[in-house]
GROMACS .gro file of C-alpha atoms in nm:
model
  445
    1UNK     CA    1  -9.406  -1.470  13.493
    2UNK     CA    2  -9.109  -1.270  13.562
    3UNK     CA    3  -8.867  -0.987  13.432
    4UNK     CA    4  -8.801  -1.186  13.146
    5UNK     CA    5  -9.130  -1.210  13.033
    6UNK     CA    6  -9.185  -0.813  13.082
    7UNK     CA    7  -8.873  -0.804  12.831
    8UNK     CA    8  -9.026  -1.044  12.641
    9UNK     CA    9  -9.345  -0.831  12.588
   10UNK     CA   10  -9.156  -0.607  12.376
   11UNK     CA   11  -9.405  -0.374  12.478
   12UNK     CA   12  -9.186  -0.011  12.505
   13UNK     CA   13  -9.443   0.174  12.749
   14UNK     CA   14  -9.430  -0.118  13.005
   15UNK     CA   15  -9.076  -0.212  12.970
   16UNK     CA   16  -8.996   0.185  13.028
   17UNK     CA   17  -9.239   0.252  13.308
   18UNK     CA   18  -9.080  -0.069  13.486
   19UNK     CA   19  -8.757  -0.002  13.394
   20UNK     CA   20  -8.772   0.350  13.599
   21UNK     CA   21  -8.935   0.159  13.902
   22UNK     CA   22  -8.611  -0.076  13.893
   23UNK     CA   23  -8.385   0.251  13.857
   24UNK     CA   24  -8.537   0.365  14.166
   25UNK     CA   25  -8.469   0.069  14.368
   26UNK     CA   26  -8.140   0.029  14.252
   27UNK     CA   27  -8.155  -0.303  14.058
   28UNK     CA   28  -8.174  -0.187  13.658
   29UNK     CA   29  -8.329  -0.449  13.429
   30UNK     CA   30  -8.227  -0.291  13.080
   31UNK     CA   31  -7.904  -0.108  12.958
   32UNK     CA   32  -7.901   0.250  13.005
   33UNK     CA   33  -7.853   0.288  12.641
   34UNK     CA   34  -8.205   0.083  12.570
   35UNK     CA   35  -8.372   0.307  12.868
   36UNK     CA   36  -8.279   0.606  12.618
   37UNK     CA   37  -8.406   0.490  12.341
   38UNK     CA   38  -8.703   0.419  12.485
   39UNK     CA   39  -8.729   0.747  12.616
   40UNK     CA   40  -8.682   0.921  12.293
   41UNK     CA   41  -8.918   0.686  12.128
   42UNK     CA   42  -9.199   0.775  12.380
   43UNK     CA   43  -9.132   1.141  12.407
   44UNK     CA   44  -9.142   1.155  11.992
   45UNK     CA   45  -9.471   1.019  11.976
   46UNK     CA   46  -9.745   1.226  11.982
   47UNK     CA   47  -9.971   0.990  12.167
   48UNK     CA   48  -9.742   0.869  12.457
   49UNK     CA   49  -9.572   1.223  12.467
   50UNK     CA   50  -9.950   1.342  12.608
   51UNK     CA   51  -9.997   1.020  12.838
   52UNK     CA   52  -9.663   0.998  12.976
   53UNK     CA   53  -9.637   1.384  13.037
   54UNK     CA   54  -9.587   1.351  13.411
   55UNK     CA   55  -9.331   1.102  13.385
   56UNK     CA   56  -9.114   1.278  13.158
   57UNK     CA   57  -9.119   1.632  13.411
   58UNK     CA   58  -9.022   1.423  13.720
   59UNK     CA   59  -8.770   1.207  13.864
   60UNK     CA   60  -8.841   0.820  13.897
   61UNK     CA   61  -8.803   0.849  14.248
   62UNK     CA   62  -9.141   1.028  14.236
   63UNK     CA   63  -9.333   0.807  14.031
   64UNK     CA   64  -9.635   0.590  14.168
   65UNK     CA   65  -9.523   0.223  14.211
   66UNK     CA   66  -9.696   0.051  13.911
   67UNK     CA   67  -9.828  -0.227  14.117
   68UNK     CA   68 -10.057  -0.346  13.845
   69UNK     CA   69  -9.780  -0.350  13.595
   70UNK     CA   70  -9.547  -0.538  13.810
   71UNK     CA   71  -9.840  -0.801  13.919
   72UNK     CA   72  -9.927  -0.859  13.556
   73UNK     CA   73  -9.579  -0.993  13.516
   74UNK     CA   74  -9.567  -1.169  13.838
   75UNK     CA   75  -9.331  -0.923  14.008
   76UNK     CA   76  -9.334  -0.862  14.366
   77UNK     CA   77  -9.284  -0.509  14.442
   78UNK     CA   78  -9.016  -0.408  14.715
   79UNK     CA   79  -9.239  -0.287  15.072
   80UNK     CA   80  -9.213   0.108  15.117
   81UNK     CA   81  -9.262   0.118  15.464
   82UNK     CA   82  -9.264  -0.062  15.790
   83UNK     CA   83  -9.589  -0.258  15.820
   84UNK     CA   84  -9.571  -0.281  16.165
   85UNK     CA   85  -9.597   0.086  16.216
   86UNK     CA   86  -9.773   0.195  15.942
   87UNK     CA   87 -10.113   0.199  16.060
   88UNK     CA   88  -9.943   0.403  16.384
   89UNK     CA   89 -10.134   0.756  16.356
   90UNK     CA   90  -9.759   0.949  16.532
   91UNK     CA   91  -9.596   0.714  16.247
   92UNK     CA   92  -9.831   0.830  15.952
   93UNK     CA   93  -9.797   1.197  16.055
   94UNK     CA   94  -9.423   1.180  16.008
   95UNK     CA   95  -9.471   0.996  15.695
   96UNK     CA   96  -9.712   1.281  15.592
   97UNK     CA   97  -9.502   1.556  15.666
   98UNK     CA   98  -9.176   1.410  15.483
   99UNK     CA   99  -9.393   1.375  15.177
  100UNK     CA  100  -9.600   1.714  15.178
  101UNK     CA  101  -9.317   1.872  14.942
  102UNK     CA  102  -9.216   1.777  14.594
  103UNK     CA  103  -8.861   1.763  14.539
  104UNK     CA  104  -8.683   2.030  14.282
  105UNK     CA  105  -8.422   1.935  14.016
  106UNK     CA  106  -8.118   2.157  13.963
  107UNK     CA  107  -8.069   2.281  13.592
  108UNK     CA  108  -7.745   2.170  13.460
  109UNK     CA  109  -7.508   2.430  13.320
  110UNK     CA  110  -7.233   2.311  13.080
  111UNK     CA  111  -7.065   2.593  13.006
  112UNK     CA  112  -6.873   2.944  13.146
  113UNK     CA  113  -7.139   3.143  12.955
  114UNK     CA  114  -7.422   2.981  13.092
  115UNK     CA  115  -7.277   3.016  13.444
  116UNK     CA  116  -7.198   3.391  13.374
  117UNK     CA  117  -7.532   3.463  13.328
  118UNK     CA  118  -7.669   3.302  13.654
  119UNK     CA  119  -7.388   3.467  13.860
  120UNK     CA  120  -7.390   3.793  13.728
  121UNK     CA  121  -7.793   3.783  13.778
  122UNK     CA  122  -7.781   3.771  14.126
  123UNK     CA  123  -7.466   3.988  14.180
  124UNK     CA  124  -7.719   4.272  14.017
  125UNK     CA  125  -7.963   4.146  14.274
  126UNK     CA  126  -7.713   4.160  14.542
  127UNK     CA  127  -7.777   3.817  14.671
  128UNK     CA  128  -7.521   3.607  14.806
  129UNK     CA  129  -7.436   3.262  14.667
  130UNK     CA  130  -7.363   2.918  14.842
  131UNK     CA  131  -7.167   2.666  14.613
  132UNK     CA  132  -7.159   2.340  14.730
  133UNK     CA  133  -7.057   1.946  14.631
  134UNK     CA  134  -7.345   1.794  14.449
  135UNK     CA  135  -7.344   1.451  14.532
  136UNK     CA  136  -7.405   1.146  14.358
  137UNK     CA  137  -7.588   0.922  14.634
  138UNK     CA  138  -7.936   0.837  14.714
  139UNK     CA  139  -8.165   1.133  14.826
  140UNK     CA  140  -8.280   1.050  15.172
  141UNK     CA  141  -8.536   1.269  15.377
  142UNK     CA  142  -8.541   1.246  15.787
  143UNK     CA  143  -8.762   1.384  16.038
  144UNK     CA  144  -8.652   1.480  16.415
  145UNK     CA  145  -8.918   1.565  16.669
  146UNK     CA  146  -8.785   1.739  16.983
  147UNK     CA  147  -8.440   1.609  16.900
  148UNK     CA  148  -8.501   1.265  16.838
  149UNK     CA  149  -8.457   1.076  16.508
  150UNK     CA  150  -8.850   0.987  16.402
  151UNK     CA  151  -8.828   0.842  16.033
  152UNK     CA  152  -8.586   0.848  15.738
  153UNK     CA  153  -8.730   0.777  15.360
  154UNK     CA  154  -8.630   0.785  15.035
  155UNK     CA  155  -8.728   1.047  14.807
  156UNK     CA  156  -9.063   0.987  14.624
  157UNK     CA  157  -9.428   1.054  14.602
  158UNK     CA  158  -9.652   1.065  14.899
  159UNK     CA  159  -9.698   0.682  15.054
  160UNK     CA  160  -9.478   0.567  14.807
  161UNK     CA  161  -9.111   0.627  14.934
  162UNK     CA  162  -8.891   0.360  15.127
  163UNK     CA  163  -8.868   0.353  15.497
  164UNK     CA  164  -8.499   0.362  15.548
  165UNK     CA  165  -8.519   0.449  15.939
  166UNK     CA  166  -8.347   0.126  16.102
  167UNK     CA  167  -8.030   0.152  15.872
  168UNK     CA  168  -8.022   0.522  15.887
  169UNK     CA  169  -8.008   0.511  16.261
  170UNK     CA  170  -7.668   0.347  16.191
  171UNK     CA  171  -7.525   0.675  16.014
  172UNK     CA  172  -7.722   0.965  16.147
  173UNK     CA  173  -7.755   1.114  16.505
  174UNK     CA  174  -8.015   0.950  16.697
  175UNK     CA  175  -8.035   1.242  16.878
  176UNK     CA  176  -7.968   1.617  16.831
  177UNK     CA  177  -7.977   1.942  17.040
  178UNK     CA  178  -8.246   2.074  16.801
  179UNK     CA  179  -8.579   2.121  16.986
  180UNK     CA  180  -8.761   2.194  16.724
  181UNK     CA  181  -9.084   2.013  16.613
  182UNK     CA  182  -9.084   1.822  16.297
  183UNK     CA  183  -8.733   1.920  16.140
  184UNK     CA  184  -8.726   1.796  15.817
  185UNK     CA  185  -8.328   1.723  15.701
  186UNK     CA  186  -8.275   1.625  15.325
  187UNK     CA  187  -7.892   1.423  15.218
  188UNK     CA  188  -7.757   1.230  15.004
  189UNK     CA  189  -7.624   0.868  15.099
  190UNK     CA  190  -7.350   0.690  14.928
  191UNK     CA  191  -7.101   0.408  15.009
  192UNK     CA  192  -6.743   0.548  14.955
  193UNK     CA  193  -6.516   0.409  14.670
  194UNK     CA  194  -6.343   0.167  14.935
  195UNK     CA  195  -6.645   0.039  15.065
  196UNK     CA  196  -6.820  -0.034  14.701
  197UNK     CA  197  -6.472  -0.263  14.668
  198UNK     CA  198  -6.503  -0.438  15.001
  199UNK     CA  199  -6.878  -0.512  14.899
  200UNK     CA  200  -6.768  -0.640  14.573
  201UNK     CA  201  -6.479  -0.853  14.701
  202UNK     CA  202  -6.709  -0.978  14.995
  203UNK     CA  203  -7.063  -1.053  14.887
  204UNK     CA  204  -7.115  -0.961  14.501
  205UNK     CA  205  -6.878  -0.854  14.210
  206UNK     CA  206  -7.194  -0.775  13.989
  207UNK     CA  207  -7.440  -0.644  14.208
  208UNK     CA  208  -7.294  -0.340  14.399
  209UNK     CA  209  -7.195  -0.139  14.092
  210UNK     CA  210  -7.180   0.220  14.223
  211UNK     CA  211  -7.126   0.434  14.557
  212UNK     CA  212  -7.542   0.513  14.499
  213UNK     CA  213  -7.662   0.174  14.401
  214UNK     CA  214  -7.477   0.013  14.709
  215UNK     CA  215  -7.604   0.272  14.935
  216UNK     CA  216  -7.937   0.194  14.797
  217UNK     CA  217  -7.874  -0.201  14.883
  218UNK     CA  218  -7.712  -0.118  15.254
  219UNK     CA  219  -8.043   0.140  15.304
  220UNK     CA  220  -8.294  -0.115  15.219
  221UNK     CA  221  -8.156  -0.433  15.354
  222UNK     CA  222  -7.988  -0.492  15.662
  223UNK     CA  223  -7.634  -0.578  15.562
  224UNK     CA  224  -7.355  -0.687  15.859
  225UNK     CA  225  -7.263  -0.385  16.062
  226UNK     CA  226  -6.901  -0.336  15.936
  227UNK     CA  227  -6.996  -0.231  15.597
  228UNK     CA  228  -7.223   0.066  15.720
  229UNK     CA  229  -6.835   0.196  15.830
  230UNK     CA  230  -6.834   0.296  15.459
  231UNK     CA  231  -7.227   0.446  15.431
  232UNK     CA  232  -7.207   0.789  15.441
  233UNK     CA  233  -7.500   1.079  15.470
  234UNK     CA  234  -7.404   1.418  15.401
  235UNK     CA  235  -7.698   1.679  15.442
  236UNK     CA  236  -7.775   1.966  15.277
  237UNK     CA  237  -8.115   2.093  15.366
  238UNK     CA  238  -8.308   2.146  15.705
  239UNK     CA  239  -8.631   2.319  15.644
  240UNK     CA  240  -8.733   2.629  15.873
  241UNK     CA  241  -8.394   2.577  16.067
  242UNK     CA  242  -8.244   2.940  15.976
  243UNK     CA  243  -8.284   3.197  15.700
  244UNK     CA  244  -7.953   3.128  15.506
  245UNK     CA  245  -7.774   2.828  15.390
  246UNK     CA  246  -7.505   2.940  15.579
  247UNK     CA  247  -7.641   2.975  15.935
  248UNK     CA  248  -7.839   2.614  15.825
  249UNK     CA  249  -7.481   2.437  15.745
  250UNK     CA  250  -7.364   2.575  16.089
  251UNK     CA  251  -7.627   2.464  16.274
  252UNK     CA  252  -7.631   2.116  16.127
  253UNK     CA  253  -7.253   2.065  16.196
  254UNK     CA  254  -7.278   2.178  16.559
  255UNK     CA  255  -7.534   1.928  16.586
  256UNK     CA  256  -7.337   1.627  16.481
  257UNK     CA  257  -7.434   1.591  16.145
  258UNK     CA  258  -7.185   1.571  15.830
  259UNK     CA  259  -7.252   1.869  15.604
  260UNK     CA  260  -7.178   1.870  15.212
  261UNK     CA  261  -6.870   2.016  15.140
  262UNK     CA  262  -6.963   2.405  15.081
  263UNK     CA  263  -6.847   2.765  15.039
  264UNK     CA  264  -7.009   3.130  15.107
  265UNK     CA  265  -6.991   3.325  14.796
  266UNK     CA  266  -7.044   3.732  14.878
  267UNK     CA  267  -7.181   3.906  14.568
  268UNK     CA  268  -6.921   4.152  14.580
  269UNK     CA  269  -6.674   3.893  14.499
  270UNK     CA  270  -6.827   3.802  14.143
  271UNK     CA  271  -6.637   3.962  13.898
  272UNK     CA  272  -6.772   4.249  13.655
  273UNK     CA  273  -6.680   4.109  13.369
  274UNK     CA  274  -6.711   3.780  13.186
  275UNK     CA  275  -6.355   3.722  13.096
  276UNK     CA  276  -6.229   3.818  13.514
  277UNK     CA  277  -6.521   3.580  13.559
  278UNK     CA  278  -6.378   3.281  13.362
  279UNK     CA  279  -6.031   3.294  13.550
  280UNK     CA  280  -6.217   3.339  13.906
  281UNK     CA  281  -6.475   3.080  13.867
  282UNK     CA  282  -6.166   2.829  13.763
  283UNK     CA  283  -5.999   2.906  14.084
  284UNK     CA  284  -6.249   2.977  14.379
  285UNK     CA  285  -6.514   2.787  14.234
  286UNK     CA  286  -6.416   2.479  14.039
  287UNK     CA  287  -6.033   2.404  14.174
  288UNK     CA  288  -6.179   2.506  14.556
  289UNK     CA  289  -6.423   2.229  14.514
  290UNK     CA  290  -6.224   1.977  14.364
  291UNK     CA  291  -6.028   1.914  14.673
  292UNK     CA  292  -6.376   1.709  14.802
  293UNK     CA  293  -6.468   1.599  14.453
  294UNK     CA  294  -6.165   1.424  14.379
  295UNK     CA  295  -6.260   1.188  14.677
  296UNK     CA  296  -6.617   1.179  14.722
  297UNK     CA  297  -6.882   1.053  14.459
  298UNK     CA  298  -7.007   1.377  14.305
  299UNK     CA  299  -7.155   1.488  13.976
  300UNK     CA  300  -7.128   1.878  13.986
  301UNK     CA  301  -7.122   2.178  14.200
  302UNK     CA  302  -7.456   2.299  14.323
  303UNK     CA  303  -7.465   2.704  14.314
  304UNK     CA  304  -7.786   2.854  14.486
  305UNK     CA  305  -7.901   3.158  14.621
  306UNK     CA  306  -7.806   3.216  15.029
  307UNK     CA  307  -8.103   3.376  15.124
  308UNK     CA  308  -8.364   3.104  15.188
  309UNK     CA  309  -8.641   3.364  15.209
  310UNK     CA  310  -8.550   3.425  14.849
  311UNK     CA  311  -8.811   3.188  14.632
  312UNK     CA  312  -8.734   3.299  14.273
  313UNK     CA  313  -8.966   3.129  14.016
  314UNK     CA  314  -9.028   2.767  13.954
  315UNK     CA  315  -9.103   2.565  13.607
  316UNK     CA  316  -9.202   2.208  13.620
  317UNK     CA  317  -8.936   2.039  13.846
  318UNK     CA  318  -8.671   2.350  13.829
  319UNK     CA  319  -8.609   2.631  14.042
  320UNK     CA  320  -8.435   2.940  13.908
  321UNK     CA  321  -8.259   3.002  14.248
  322UNK     CA  322  -8.026   2.714  14.202
  323UNK     CA  323  -7.793   2.523  13.885
  324UNK     CA  324  -7.600   2.269  13.866
  325UNK     CA  325  -7.246   2.329  13.726
  326UNK     CA  326  -7.137   2.043  13.510
  327UNK     CA  327  -6.822   2.101  13.347
  328UNK     CA  328  -6.438   2.174  13.434
  329UNK     CA  329  -6.355   1.862  13.660
  330UNK     CA  330  -6.704   1.766  13.646
  331UNK     CA  331  -6.717   1.735  13.240
  332UNK     CA  332  -6.909   1.427  13.133
  333UNK     CA  333  -6.645   1.152  13.039
  334UNK     CA  334  -6.541   1.118  12.690
  335UNK     CA  335  -6.435   0.819  12.504
  336UNK     CA  336  -6.315   0.719  12.126
  337UNK     CA  337  -6.436   0.443  11.927
  338UNK     CA  338  -6.438   0.281  11.605
  339UNK     CA  339  -6.782   0.296  11.399
  340UNK     CA  340  -6.879  -0.097  11.324
  341UNK     CA  341  -7.207  -0.024  11.220
  342UNK     CA  342  -7.457   0.262  11.154
  343UNK     CA  343  -7.815   0.195  11.291
  344UNK     CA  344  -8.098   0.399  11.109
  345UNK     CA  345  -8.464   0.431  11.249
  346UNK     CA  346  -8.778   0.592  11.076
  347UNK     CA  347  -8.989   0.808  11.294
  348UNK     CA  348  -9.316   0.932  11.226
  349UNK     CA  349  -9.162   1.266  11.170
  350UNK     CA  350  -8.818   1.210  11.095
  351UNK     CA  351  -8.515   0.975  11.132
  352UNK     CA  352  -8.317   0.882  11.421
  353UNK     CA  353  -7.921   0.761  11.430
  354UNK     CA  354  -7.729   0.561  11.644
  355UNK     CA  355  -7.401   0.397  11.587
  356UNK     CA  356  -7.275   0.104  11.685
  357UNK     CA  357  -6.880   0.047  11.825
  358UNK     CA  358  -6.692  -0.241  11.965
  359UNK     CA  359  -6.813  -0.264  12.306
  360UNK     CA  360  -6.565  -0.079  12.592
  361UNK     CA  361  -6.594  -0.038  12.973
  362UNK     CA  362  -6.649   0.297  13.091
  363UNK     CA  363  -6.507   0.446  13.397
  364UNK     CA  364  -6.859   0.388  13.565
  365UNK     CA  365  -6.829   0.030  13.535
  366UNK     CA  366  -7.084  -0.008  13.220
  367UNK     CA  367  -7.021  -0.093  12.895
  368UNK     CA  368  -7.084   0.149  12.612
  369UNK     CA  369  -7.166  -0.005  12.268
  370UNK     CA  370  -7.432   0.224  12.099
  371UNK     CA  371  -7.400   0.603  12.054
  372UNK     CA  372  -7.662   0.847  11.969
  373UNK     CA  373  -7.608   1.077  11.696
  374UNK     CA  374  -7.961   1.159  11.654
  375UNK     CA  375  -8.020   1.279  11.306
  376UNK     CA  376  -7.874   1.219  10.927
  377UNK     CA  377  -7.767   1.594  10.920
  378UNK     CA  378  -7.534   1.532  11.231
  379UNK     CA  379  -7.377   1.233  11.110
  380UNK     CA  380  -7.319   1.387  10.781
  381UNK     CA  381  -7.161   1.695  10.932
  382UNK     CA  382  -6.931   1.522  11.109
  383UNK     CA  383  -6.807   1.290  10.830
  384UNK     CA  384  -6.906   0.959  11.029
  385UNK     CA  385  -6.907   0.638  10.839
  386UNK     CA  386  -6.845   0.284  10.907
  387UNK     CA  387  -6.486   0.227  11.022
  388UNK     CA  388  -6.449   0.597  11.111
  389UNK     CA  389  -6.329   0.765  11.484
  390UNK     CA  390  -6.615   0.910  11.657
  391UNK     CA  391  -6.555   1.090  12.022
  392UNK     CA  392  -6.833   1.030  12.228
  393UNK     CA  393  -6.933   1.122  12.636
  394UNK     CA  394  -7.158   0.999  12.886
  395UNK     CA  395  -7.366   1.230  13.007
  396UNK     CA  396  -7.530   1.248  13.395
  397UNK     CA  397  -7.796   0.976  13.282
  398UNK     CA  398  -7.506   0.755  13.184
  399UNK     CA  399  -7.611   0.805  12.832
  400UNK     CA  400  -7.376   0.772  12.557
  401UNK     CA  401  -7.395   1.078  12.335
  402UNK     CA  402  -7.175   1.174  12.045
  403UNK     CA  403  -6.939   1.507  12.060
  404UNK     CA  404  -6.979   1.694  11.788
  405UNK     CA  405  -6.683   1.843  11.601
  406UNK     CA  406  -6.750   2.203  11.686
  407UNK     CA  407  -6.698   2.086  12.051
  408UNK     CA  408  -6.394   1.885  12.016
  409UNK     CA  409  -6.050   1.998  12.133
  410UNK     CA  410  -5.694   1.909  12.132
  411UNK     CA  411  -5.711   1.835  11.759
  412UNK     CA  412  -5.969   1.553  11.787
  413UNK     CA  413  -6.226   1.544  11.500
  414UNK     CA  414  -6.497   1.262  11.405
  415UNK     CA  415  -6.500   1.087  11.083
  416UNK     CA  416  -6.107   0.977  11.037
  417UNK     CA  417  -6.104   0.635  10.931
  418UNK     CA  418  -5.914   0.441  11.165
  419UNK     CA  419  -5.750   0.246  10.857
  420UNK     CA  420  -5.605   0.575  10.737
  421UNK     CA  421  -5.465   0.726  11.042
  422UNK     CA  422  -5.120   0.699  10.948
  423UNK     CA  423  -5.170   0.827  10.628
  424UNK     CA  424  -5.398   1.120  10.649
  425UNK     CA  425  -5.554   1.359  10.911
  426UNK     CA  426  -5.808   1.495  10.636
  427UNK     CA  427  -6.190   1.429  10.797
  428UNK     CA  428  -6.307   1.551  10.452
  429UNK     CA  429  -6.184   1.278  10.245
  430UNK     CA  430  -6.541   1.102  10.349
  431UNK     CA  431  -6.778   1.206  10.137
  432UNK     CA  432  -7.169   1.263  10.226
  433UNK     CA  433  -7.243   1.000   9.960
  434UNK     CA  434  -7.021   0.758  10.115
  435UNK     CA  435  -7.186   0.799  10.451
  436UNK     CA  436  -7.513   0.767  10.314
  437UNK     CA  437  -7.436   0.463  10.159
  438UNK     CA  438  -7.307   0.324  10.491
  439UNK     CA  439  -7.614   0.405  10.633
  440UNK     CA  440  -7.844   0.263  10.371
  441UNK     CA  441  -7.668  -0.093  10.417
  442UNK     CA  442  -7.736  -0.065  10.785
  443UNK     CA  443  -8.081   0.054  10.843
  444UNK     CA  444  -8.286  -0.118  11.118
  445UNK     CA  445  -8.590  -0.242  11.037
   0.00000   0.00000   0.00000
């Protein structure tokens, strides 16, 4: 029994849950497109929507490890912690301390309008904001007791985090001048772009795919010491160290940590009207942070209230005291392909649509072949049929999503037949009837 047997079972629930586990350990077993297809299917079905609700509202780092499922297919789970210390009461205390709080996620904001709503709200409340680079790495939690590093774990549910301590000691300071008891510090670990190239060249050209997955490999399994020169951990939180983020970052830097690139925004600096805000934000937020984001793996800008005593409101895994800006320089990567097939699935309530294009490599090293269009109405309104151009983006979960015509810029439009590009730029030449005929011929069983 093996991963191959699991995939051959064609059980979407088992495959999906197992896929989340393998994403977590940095060794994906299915494509991102197939994972997204399973996610959509399970969310839409009334039974699985209810049963799997907890999975849908948390990250895969916080999933319980599916021991029973893995054992069913003869797959050995990666050990989470150092067995030689697991029975040590002191180790157990540190372990429990790092796992007592649930991790929160940042709500993604993809427009100036949404960003203005957040900035203006806290300007009104006279709350300063901190902007920082949203690192695209593996979340790590470390605990220091009276200045000494005691334990470092991956983000996860209680008792099911991975112990990174020995490898983390090669990156984080082993001793710091802060003598606070049980100081919990959170950061993101990643391998530099240069390091990923070296790992691919020296060890395996297929295993080390991204800065994040390479970091997972270096943290989980000891490599030659030379490769740890490329492993970086930047920290962004130290619980209870100070009452503001600005003070926290300052103390962490003085203690020898690499702190996430950041900038304090005083509430008085935020413009009073939307048009002025857009101009200001482009220069003082996006362009400023891009000087760091251009050379470090990142997927946005975190904006949060500087005052750590301000709690805000929390819903599921999101807090309204922070957002993640994911546009301008951090817009999702966009691509153009030619439709070769239209795939239709009739679900219980409605139909879902995907289109197939000639496979193309994307900037994250993956292959894009299937694009989510969601439903027939979107297909028709964007004039998409076999042989026509389609524009799509890869979102933060590496899923290919159609960019609809009302969002396209620079004269781009979906639905133009590639064969007619030299003759006409009129997207209305394709009719709804022609599109429906293409779909009918290409339905998925």
